[in-house]
XYZ file of C-alpha atoms in Angstrom:
354
model
C -7.563 -25.758 4.804
C -6.961 -29.121 3.019
C -8.828 -28.409 -0.277
C -7.026 -29.637 -3.366
C -8.011 -26.665 -5.545
C -7.569 -23.255 -3.954
C -8.696 -20.158 -5.819
C -6.778 -17.065 -4.866
C -8.995 -14.083 -4.281
C -8.230 -10.660 -5.735
C -9.188 -7.497 -3.916
C -9.492 -3.870 -4.712
C -8.609 -1.847 -1.616
C -11.222 0.601 -0.486
C -10.982 3.751 -2.479
C -7.155 3.697 -3.023
C -5.037 6.275 -1.283
C -7.201 9.360 -0.586
C -6.120 12.887 -1.441
C -4.743 14.968 1.420
C -8.219 16.376 2.039
C -11.346 16.472 -0.138
C -12.313 19.649 -1.960
C -14.645 20.547 0.874
C -11.823 20.197 3.364
C -9.133 22.358 1.759
C -7.968 25.214 3.908
C -10.356 28.094 4.061
C -9.405 31.250 2.196
C -8.787 32.620 5.674
C -5.219 31.314 6.150
C -4.650 31.864 9.828
C -1.343 31.635 11.591
C -0.790 28.602 13.801
C -1.405 30.721 16.870
C -4.898 31.631 15.515
C -6.219 28.192 14.649
C -9.977 28.136 14.115
C -12.353 25.299 15.052
C -12.450 24.375 11.355
C -8.662 24.237 10.990
C -8.381 22.221 14.197
C -10.981 19.752 12.950
C -9.180 19.614 9.579
C -5.974 18.730 11.398
C -7.789 15.899 13.196
C -9.210 14.661 9.883
C -5.771 14.802 8.281
C -4.274 12.742 11.114
C -7.107 10.218 10.757
C -6.496 10.072 7.011
C -2.787 9.355 7.523
C -3.686 6.550 9.915
C -6.280 5.214 7.473
C -3.793 5.141 4.589
C -1.227 3.357 6.769
C -3.841 0.732 7.651
C -4.736 0.261 3.981
C -1.072 -0.327 3.199
C -0.915 -2.900 6.008
C -4.048 -4.557 4.635
C -2.539 -4.784 1.140
C 0.600 -6.406 2.559
C -1.456 -8.849 4.640
C -3.551 -9.876 1.636
C -0.425 -10.388 -0.454
C 1.096 -12.607 2.258
C -2.164 -14.533 2.565
C -2.249 -15.169 -1.177
C 1.360 -16.395 -1.167
C 0.621 -18.774 1.723
C -2.379 -20.179 -0.132
C -0.221 -20.804 -3.209
C 2.407 -22.595 -1.106
C -0.265 -24.756 0.472
C -1.748 -25.660 -2.906
C 1.675 -26.578 -4.305
C 2.487 -28.784 -1.288
C -0.905 -30.495 -1.586
C -0.326 -31.159 -5.290
C 3.129 -32.657 -4.625
C 1.651 -34.811 -1.876
C -1.021 -36.084 -4.271
C 1.593 -36.838 -6.926
C 3.677 -38.736 -4.361
C 0.638 -40.791 -3.380
C 0.084 -41.702 -7.037
C 3.671 -42.988 -7.270
C 3.226 -44.937 -4.032
C 0.066 -46.533 -5.404
C 1.882 -47.348 -8.656
C 4.814 -48.942 -6.756
C 2.413 -50.953 -4.612
C 0.752 -52.213 -7.772
C 4.088 -53.293 -9.243
C 5.012 -55.112 -6.040
C 1.656 -56.850 -5.960
C 2.024 -57.994 -9.606
C 5.521 -59.324 -9.003
C 4.474 -61.117 -5.866
C 1.577 -62.721 -7.745
C 3.927 -63.851 -10.488
C 6.362 -65.330 -7.968
C 3.548 -67.086 -6.190
C 2.281 -68.689 -9.401
C 5.807 -69.653 -10.385
C 6.508 -71.180 -6.988
C 3.304 -73.169 -7.140
C 4.172 -74.486 -10.589
C 7.726 -75.368 -9.525
C 6.749 -77.051 -6.296
C 3.244 -78.358 -7.044
C 4.453 -81.944 -6.403
C 6.830 -81.205 -3.577
C 10.293 -80.742 -5.097
C 9.601 -82.935 -8.105
C 9.308 -80.195 -10.703
C 12.477 -78.533 -9.458
C 14.370 -81.849 -9.405
C 13.003 -82.865 -12.798
C 14.506 -79.710 -14.265
C 17.871 -80.426 -12.749
C 18.007 -84.226 -13.020
C 16.521 -84.241 -16.471
C 19.737 -82.825 -17.800
C 21.632 -85.318 -19.958
C 25.020 -83.816 -19.149
C 26.645 -82.136 -16.225
C 26.967 -78.951 -18.238
C 23.239 -78.949 -18.875
C 22.669 -79.554 -15.163
C 24.762 -76.558 -14.122
C 23.176 -74.416 -16.822
C 19.670 -75.230 -15.574
C 20.773 -74.546 -12.005
C 22.199 -71.131 -12.901
C 19.078 -70.270 -14.893
C 16.808 -71.006 -11.955
C 18.968 -68.988 -9.565
C 19.097 -66.069 -12.013
C 15.323 -66.069 -12.419
C 14.780 -66.046 -8.674
C 17.406 -63.349 -8.121
C 15.938 -61.109 -10.841
C 12.507 -61.445 -9.322
C 13.875 -60.656 -5.880
C 15.783 -57.646 -7.210
C 12.676 -56.271 -8.916
C 10.651 -56.662 -5.728
C 13.335 -54.962 -3.638
C 13.726 -52.119 -6.149
C 10.023 -51.479 -6.112
C 9.958 -51.556 -2.322
C 12.826 -49.060 -2.188
C 10.948 -46.774 -4.577
C 7.850 -46.965 -2.414
C 9.823 -46.100 0.738
C 11.505 -43.164 -1.009
C 8.199 -41.787 -2.237
C 6.617 -42.258 1.173
C 9.409 -40.161 2.702
C 8.761 -37.443 0.121
C 5.059 -37.603 0.850
C 5.739 -37.098 4.560
C 7.955 -34.122 3.719
C 5.265 -32.576 1.514
C 2.640 -33.236 4.173
C 4.721 -31.256 6.668
C 5.102 -28.443 4.141
C 1.357 -28.430 3.562
C 0.729 -28.282 7.291
C 3.086 -25.326 7.752
C 1.583 -23.530 4.741
C -1.950 -24.140 6.016
C -1.042 -22.713 9.427
C 0.552 -19.697 7.771
C -2.474 -19.180 5.531
C -4.759 -19.334 8.571
C -2.602 -16.787 10.380
C -2.578 -14.446 7.364
C -6.353 -14.788 6.953
C -6.828 -13.767 10.583
C -4.565 -10.737 10.097
C -6.481 -9.740 6.955
C -9.823 -9.899 8.765
C -8.524 -7.934 11.761
C -6.972 -5.286 9.522
C -10.135 -5.007 7.435
C -12.059 -4.301 10.637
C -9.548 -1.608 11.663
C -9.711 -0.011 8.205
C -13.488 0.109 8.436
C -13.385 1.712 11.874
C -10.782 4.286 10.820
C -12.709 5.054 7.629
C -15.759 5.843 9.746
C -13.666 8.122 12.006
C -12.225 9.961 9.010
C -15.637 10.350 7.336
C -17.096 11.767 10.541
C -14.243 14.238 11.064
C -14.381 15.249 7.414
C -18.080 16.019 7.636
C -17.601 18.040 10.836
C -14.688 19.984 9.332
C -16.627 20.721 6.145
C -19.541 22.065 8.186
C -17.231 24.281 10.269
C -15.460 25.598 7.166
C -18.791 26.526 5.649
C -19.888 28.317 8.838
C -16.641 30.272 9.058
C -16.737 31.241 5.382
C -20.315 32.443 5.712
C -19.411 34.456 8.809
C -16.353 35.910 7.078
C -18.319 36.907 4.016
C -20.904 38.630 6.200
C -18.122 40.458 8.046
C -16.464 41.480 4.771
C -19.707 42.845 3.381
C -20.248 44.752 6.610
C -16.747 46.251 6.356
C -17.388 47.326 2.794
C -20.686 48.936 3.761
C -19.068 50.773 6.680
C -16.104 52.051 4.634
C -16.518 55.674 3.562
C -16.946 56.216 -0.142
C -13.914 58.548 -0.240
C -11.469 60.152 2.194
C -8.129 61.794 2.282
C -6.247 58.506 2.412
C -7.713 56.685 -0.563
C -6.539 58.953 -3.363
C -10.131 59.675 -4.305
C -10.926 56.091 -5.164
C -14.700 55.910 -5.030
C -14.619 52.293 -3.885
C -12.807 53.221 -0.677
C -9.680 51.135 -1.507
C -6.157 52.405 -1.418
C -4.230 52.380 -4.641
C -0.803 50.757 -4.404
C 1.967 53.162 -3.488
C 4.757 53.888 -5.918
C 7.848 51.880 -5.048
C 11.123 52.323 -6.903
C 11.742 49.256 -8.994
C 14.079 46.660 -7.525
C 14.021 44.588 -10.686
C 11.740 42.041 -9.013
C 8.116 42.732 -9.922
C 6.746 40.374 -7.261
C 8.672 42.053 -4.440
C 7.894 45.552 -5.769
C 4.205 44.710 -5.891
C 4.307 43.434 -2.314
C 6.173 46.528 -1.039
C 3.647 48.832 -2.679
C 0.916 47.607 -0.326
C 2.804 47.731 2.981
C 0.731 49.828 5.391
C -1.776 50.577 2.651
C -3.943 47.458 2.511
C -6.091 45.941 5.201
C -6.654 42.308 6.073
C -10.115 41.037 5.081
C -10.906 37.373 5.290
C -11.506 35.912 1.827
C -10.548 39.118 0.013
C -8.325 39.520 -3.027
C -9.102 43.016 -4.205
C -7.384 46.426 -4.330
C -6.507 47.412 -0.772
C -8.072 44.352 0.894
C -6.522 40.916 1.079
C -6.217 37.847 3.195
C -2.799 36.158 3.210
C -3.329 33.802 0.267
C -5.177 36.500 -1.694
C -2.244 38.873 -1.145
C 0.283 36.264 -2.342
C -1.891 35.545 -5.394
C -1.992 39.248 -6.293
C 1.755 39.744 -5.826
C 2.588 36.772 -8.030
C 0.223 37.632 -10.901
C -0.557 41.332 -10.608
C -4.247 40.494 -10.847
C -6.974 39.990 -8.298
C -7.811 36.352 -8.947
C -6.953 33.877 -6.228
C -4.421 31.164 -7.170
C -5.453 29.001 -4.246
C -5.083 28.648 -0.505
C -2.102 27.858 1.708
C -2.695 24.149 1.151
C -2.420 24.824 -2.594
C 0.901 26.620 -2.154
C 2.230 23.815 0.055
C 2.089 21.533 -3.004
C 4.147 23.848 -5.214
C 7.827 23.027 -5.957
C 9.835 23.426 -2.762
C 13.169 25.277 -2.836
C 16.131 25.063 -0.471
C 17.741 28.322 -1.630
C 14.872 30.833 -1.377
C 15.077 33.954 -3.499
C 13.135 37.229 -3.247
C 9.749 36.630 -4.817
C 9.385 33.049 -3.548
C 6.492 32.154 -1.241
C 7.031 31.448 2.462
C 4.177 29.192 3.591
C 2.816 26.687 6.092
C -0.700 25.287 6.349
C -1.794 28.295 8.401
C -0.218 31.332 6.743
C 1.824 32.617 3.795
C 3.690 35.649 2.500
C 6.148 36.910 -0.127
C 9.791 36.313 0.790
C 11.934 39.415 0.198
C 15.293 38.119 1.451
C 17.180 38.400 4.715
C 14.682 36.160 6.541
C 11.907 38.729 5.954
C 8.572 38.484 4.214
C 5.676 40.790 3.371
C 2.271 39.405 4.196
C -1.334 40.214 4.989
C -1.059 39.518 8.710
C -4.474 39.639 10.360
C -7.442 41.933 11.006
C -6.440 45.308 12.378
C -2.855 44.844 11.167
C -3.100 44.531 7.402
C -0.125 44.162 5.073
C 3.203 44.393 6.888
C 6.829 43.357 6.625
C 8.180 40.957 9.246
C 10.279 37.864 9.867
C 9.428 34.575 8.208
C 7.482 32.494 10.703
C 9.055 29.413 12.255
C 8.215 26.188 10.456
C 7.511 27.792 7.100
C 8.861 26.298 3.877
C 9.732 28.086 0.643
C 8.012 27.310 -2.634
C 8.268 28.786 -6.106
C 5.417 29.779 -8.420
């Protein structure tokens, strides 16, 4: 961890934050109540929980990588300061060495014949004033040299203290970087494991959804084949479907449309056609007046949520949905053998607006 040049790595987290479920894992057109959970919906719930855990781990990984990068930067900065301090120490040592060499040469020249040179300078003065002047000059030269040496030594000691401080900072930063690198590697391993769990659950859920949809379509076709072409209850409709009953207008077209089918439409998985609906198909018809599906319960769960529900809003959870008509009541396509009925809004439902 003591390299002088540290290149920070940049990462792109695996896949980004995934959508709630892939297109193959959206709720089946059969929007069952929570009490009637199918193997597919149960497996979807497991996959959703795994996805939430996976996204949390990816967030933790992003944080760990950010911390690791910051620690590497701190270590690099401390190393650079330590190198700069060493350069100043080397420079100070060079200055001291030069001064000491100069003093040595000067001392040799002054005392090459014992004290003769020194005495010659002093005793060669013709006057006492010249003598004292020469004496002061020699003392000043020696003092200046000594001061320069001491100043340079002080600088070296100061820089050495700074170097020790930076070395400690580099050590702490290196330890932190090592710790963050370990966390990153451990989290990467967890993300990989959780990704594999989610992928496996997703594939299982997709297969179950497909099986249930195929079974539902076969059942729906069988129901259509077994339905009489006409009878006394279908108003002569050759297709065997009930026409909506006349309901006095309440001023709310969505509620009126829902009321017109109470007791007159059956529940058929995947259906959105006159007289036959599943819960999300029934809601789609009531909202638009047509027979094209707007989506599933998971689609409705993403619509704007309201805290003051009004008649015509949608009461929904991930398992079921209906048209809210006020007073805690809703009209919905309940289940096979029951059809479209009016009843209380189920516990845990939220209200959304189309």
